[in-house]
Every structure is written in C-alpha cells, then in structure tokens.
Amino acid sequence: VEASRRQMIAARILPESCWHGARFCYHGWLELPEAWTTAEFVSQARRVGVTVTPGDVFAVSGRCDPAGVRLSLTASPDVHTLENALERIAALLELGPRASTNVL
C-alpha cells in the first residue's frame, strides 16, 4: 500500500514524459530531457538537497549512459519529505541545467 501511495505521489509531481514507475515498487526511473547530462543533473539535485542515483550505476558494462536517474521513493522518512524532494526535482527539470540555480 505504501509503495503504491508513493508511486502515485511521484506520478502526480514529476512530468509524465519522464517518470517511469511501477505501482508496487519503491523506486522508479527518471528519464532526463536531452538538455541534461546525468552527471550535471545528479550534481544539481545534490545542490538542492536531493540525492539521486545516476543511471550508469545500473548499466551493463560497455553500454552507453542511459541518461536518467533512479529515484528511491522510500529514502524519505515521510510523505511530506518525499513531496518536497520530488517538487525540487520537478523544478530542476522545468528550469533546465542553465537556470537550475534558482530552485531552492
């Protein structure tokens, strides 16, 4: 029930075109728009207080960077903290890599 609840929160806050989650999973995949590199997004997310896992951690050796990040929906201790983190991520996506210094 909690996984489903958190997936619904992520689906509500994150852009539909970027978010890939499954109803009963405690994590999901955030596909990054072309303007972002994974390294740049991970760095900017960290700067605004959100830790994400770069997609290349999950890539098979020799494959290209999958241009995305994995989000754990259970790392946040409560729903309010999760919503806040996802809103910061959504703001980064909307502003893009050049303007992301305005997110906090």
mmCIF file of C-alpha atoms in Angstrom:
data_model
loop_
_atom_site.group_PDB
_atom_site.id
_atom_site.type_symbol
_atom_site.label_atom_id
_atom_site.label_comp_id
_atom_site.label_asym_id
_atom_site.label_seq_id
_atom_site.Cartn_x
_atom_site.Cartn_y
_atom_site.Cartn_z
ATOM 1 C CA VAL A 1 0.000 0.000 0.000
ATOM 2 C CA GLU A 2 2.809 2.425 0.906
ATOM 3 C CA ALA A 3 4.694 1.740 -2.340
ATOM 4 C CA SER A 4 1.561 2.407 -4.364
ATOM 5 C CA ARG A 5 0.896 5.609 -2.425
ATOM 6 C CA ARG A 6 4.408 6.904 -3.043
ATOM 7 C CA GLN A 7 4.275 5.969 -6.744
ATOM 8 C CA MET A 8 1.054 8.000 -7.078
ATOM 9 C CA ILE A 9 2.776 10.991 -5.460
ATOM 10 C CA ALA A 10 5.717 10.711 -7.866
ATOM 11 C CA ALA A 11 3.374 10.392 -10.853
ATOM 12 C CA ARG A 12 1.470 13.485 -9.726
ATOM 13 C CA ILE A 13 4.555 15.678 -9.235
ATOM 14 C CA LEU A 14 7.017 14.551 -11.917
ATOM 15 C CA PRO A 15 6.460 15.069 -15.645
ATOM 16 C CA GLU A 16 4.602 12.125 -17.154
ATOM 17 C CA SER A 17 7.039 12.024 -20.063
ATOM 18 C CA CYS A 18 9.985 11.490 -17.705
ATOM 19 C CA TRP A 19 8.694 9.319 -14.866
ATOM 20 C CA HIS A 20 8.665 5.535 -15.155
ATOM 21 C CA GLY A 21 7.475 3.758 -12.047
ATOM 22 C CA ALA A 22 5.575 0.593 -11.249
ATOM 23 C CA ARG A 23 2.674 0.528 -8.836
ATOM 24 C CA PHE A 24 4.204 -1.726 -6.172
ATOM 25 C CA CYS A 25 7.864 -0.662 -6.456
ATOM 26 C CA TYR A 26 9.709 1.516 -4.007
ATOM 27 C CA HIS A 27 11.767 3.147 -6.734
ATOM 28 C CA GLY A 28 11.396 4.428 -10.267
ATOM 29 C CA TRP A 29 13.315 5.708 -13.250
ATOM 30 C CA LEU A 30 13.516 9.385 -14.153
ATOM 31 C CA GLU A 31 14.435 9.790 -17.804
ATOM 32 C CA LEU A 32 16.262 13.071 -18.286
ATOM 33 C CA PRO A 33 15.401 15.535 -21.053
ATOM 34 C CA GLU A 34 18.099 15.978 -23.706
ATOM 35 C CA ALA A 35 19.330 19.247 -22.210
ATOM 36 C CA TRP A 36 20.658 17.398 -19.157
ATOM 37 C CA THR A 37 23.619 15.126 -18.727
ATOM 38 C CA THR A 38 23.254 12.606 -15.940
ATOM 39 C CA ALA A 39 26.309 13.952 -14.108
ATOM 40 C CA GLU A 40 25.016 17.515 -14.282
ATOM 41 C CA PHE A 41 21.558 16.510 -13.012
ATOM 42 C CA VAL A 42 22.994 14.465 -10.137
ATOM 43 C CA SER A 43 25.178 17.426 -9.169
ATOM 44 C CA GLN A 44 22.340 19.970 -9.350
ATOM 45 C CA ALA A 45 19.981 17.677 -7.421
ATOM 46 C CA ARG A 46 22.575 17.308 -4.694
ATOM 47 C CA ARG A 47 22.989 21.083 -4.615
ATOM 48 C CA VAL A 48 19.277 21.488 -3.846
ATOM 49 C CA GLY A 49 19.382 18.813 -1.169
ATOM 50 C CA VAL A 50 18.197 15.748 -3.081
ATOM 51 C CA THR A 51 20.320 12.648 -3.604
ATOM 52 C CA VAL A 52 19.623 10.607 -6.735
ATOM 53 C CA THR A 53 21.426 7.573 -8.154
ATOM 54 C CA PRO A 54 22.936 8.009 -11.620
ATOM 55 C CA GLY A 55 21.692 5.554 -14.205
ATOM 56 C CA ASP A 56 25.129 4.359 -15.209
ATOM 57 C CA VAL A 57 25.359 2.555 -11.859
ATOM 58 C CA PHE A 58 22.716 0.184 -13.267
ATOM 59 C CA ALA A 59 24.085 -0.033 -16.819
ATOM 60 C CA VAL A 60 25.636 -3.215 -18.112
ATOM 61 C CA SER A 61 29.374 -2.821 -18.630
ATOM 62 C CA GLY A 62 30.193 -1.315 -22.002
ATOM 63 C CA ARG A 63 26.740 0.233 -22.542
ATOM 64 C CA CYS A 64 26.218 3.938 -23.011
ATOM 65 C CA ASP A 65 24.947 6.223 -20.254
ATOM 66 C CA PRO A 66 21.179 5.644 -20.015
ATOM 67 C CA ALA A 67 20.547 9.407 -19.443
ATOM 68 C CA GLY A 68 18.489 9.036 -16.347
ATOM 69 C CA VAL A 69 18.496 8.579 -12.614
ATOM 70 C CA ARG A 70 16.914 6.118 -10.248
ATOM 71 C CA LEU A 71 14.769 7.602 -7.510
ATOM 72 C CA SER A 72 14.156 5.773 -4.271
ATOM 73 C CA LEU A 73 10.699 6.646 -3.007
ATOM 74 C CA THR A 74 11.362 5.161 0.435
ATOM 75 C CA ALA A 75 14.538 7.048 1.284
ATOM 76 C CA SER A 76 12.331 9.877 2.518
ATOM 77 C CA PRO A 77 11.078 9.171 6.039
ATOM 78 C CA ASP A 78 7.589 10.539 5.365
ATOM 79 C CA VAL A 79 5.310 11.659 2.552
ATOM 80 C CA HIS A 80 5.854 15.369 3.192
ATOM 81 C CA THR A 81 9.636 14.995 2.800
ATOM 82 C CA LEU A 82 9.127 12.904 -0.348
ATOM 83 C CA GLU A 83 6.818 15.504 -1.881
ATOM 84 C CA ASN A 84 9.304 18.264 -1.120
ATOM 85 C CA ALA A 85 12.171 16.343 -2.740
ATOM 86 C CA LEU A 86 10.103 15.465 -5.817
ATOM 87 C CA GLU A 87 8.997 19.091 -6.191
ATOM 88 C CA ARG A 88 12.657 20.159 -6.192
ATOM 89 C CA ILE A 89 13.421 17.556 -8.850
ATOM 90 C CA ALA A 90 10.452 18.697 -10.955
ATOM 91 C CA ALA A 91 11.639 22.305 -10.661
ATOM 92 C CA LEU A 92 15.114 21.317 -11.852
ATOM 93 C CA LEU A 93 13.611 19.555 -14.861
ATOM 94 C CA GLU A 94 11.437 22.547 -15.708
ATOM 95 C CA LEU A 95 14.187 25.151 -15.374
ATOM 96 C CA GLY A 96 16.840 23.127 -17.163
ATOM 97 C CA PRO A 97 20.543 22.873 -16.420
ATOM 98 C CA ARG A 98 21.423 26.527 -17.027
ATOM 99 C CA ALA A 99 18.705 28.083 -14.840
ATOM 100 C CA SER A 100 18.650 25.475 -12.084
ATOM 101 C CA THR A 101 20.446 27.749 -9.620
ATOM 102 C CA ASN A 102 17.013 29.257 -8.842
ATOM 103 C CA VAL A 103 15.463 26.090 -7.353
ATOM 104 C CA LEU A 104 15.674 26.496 -3.584
#
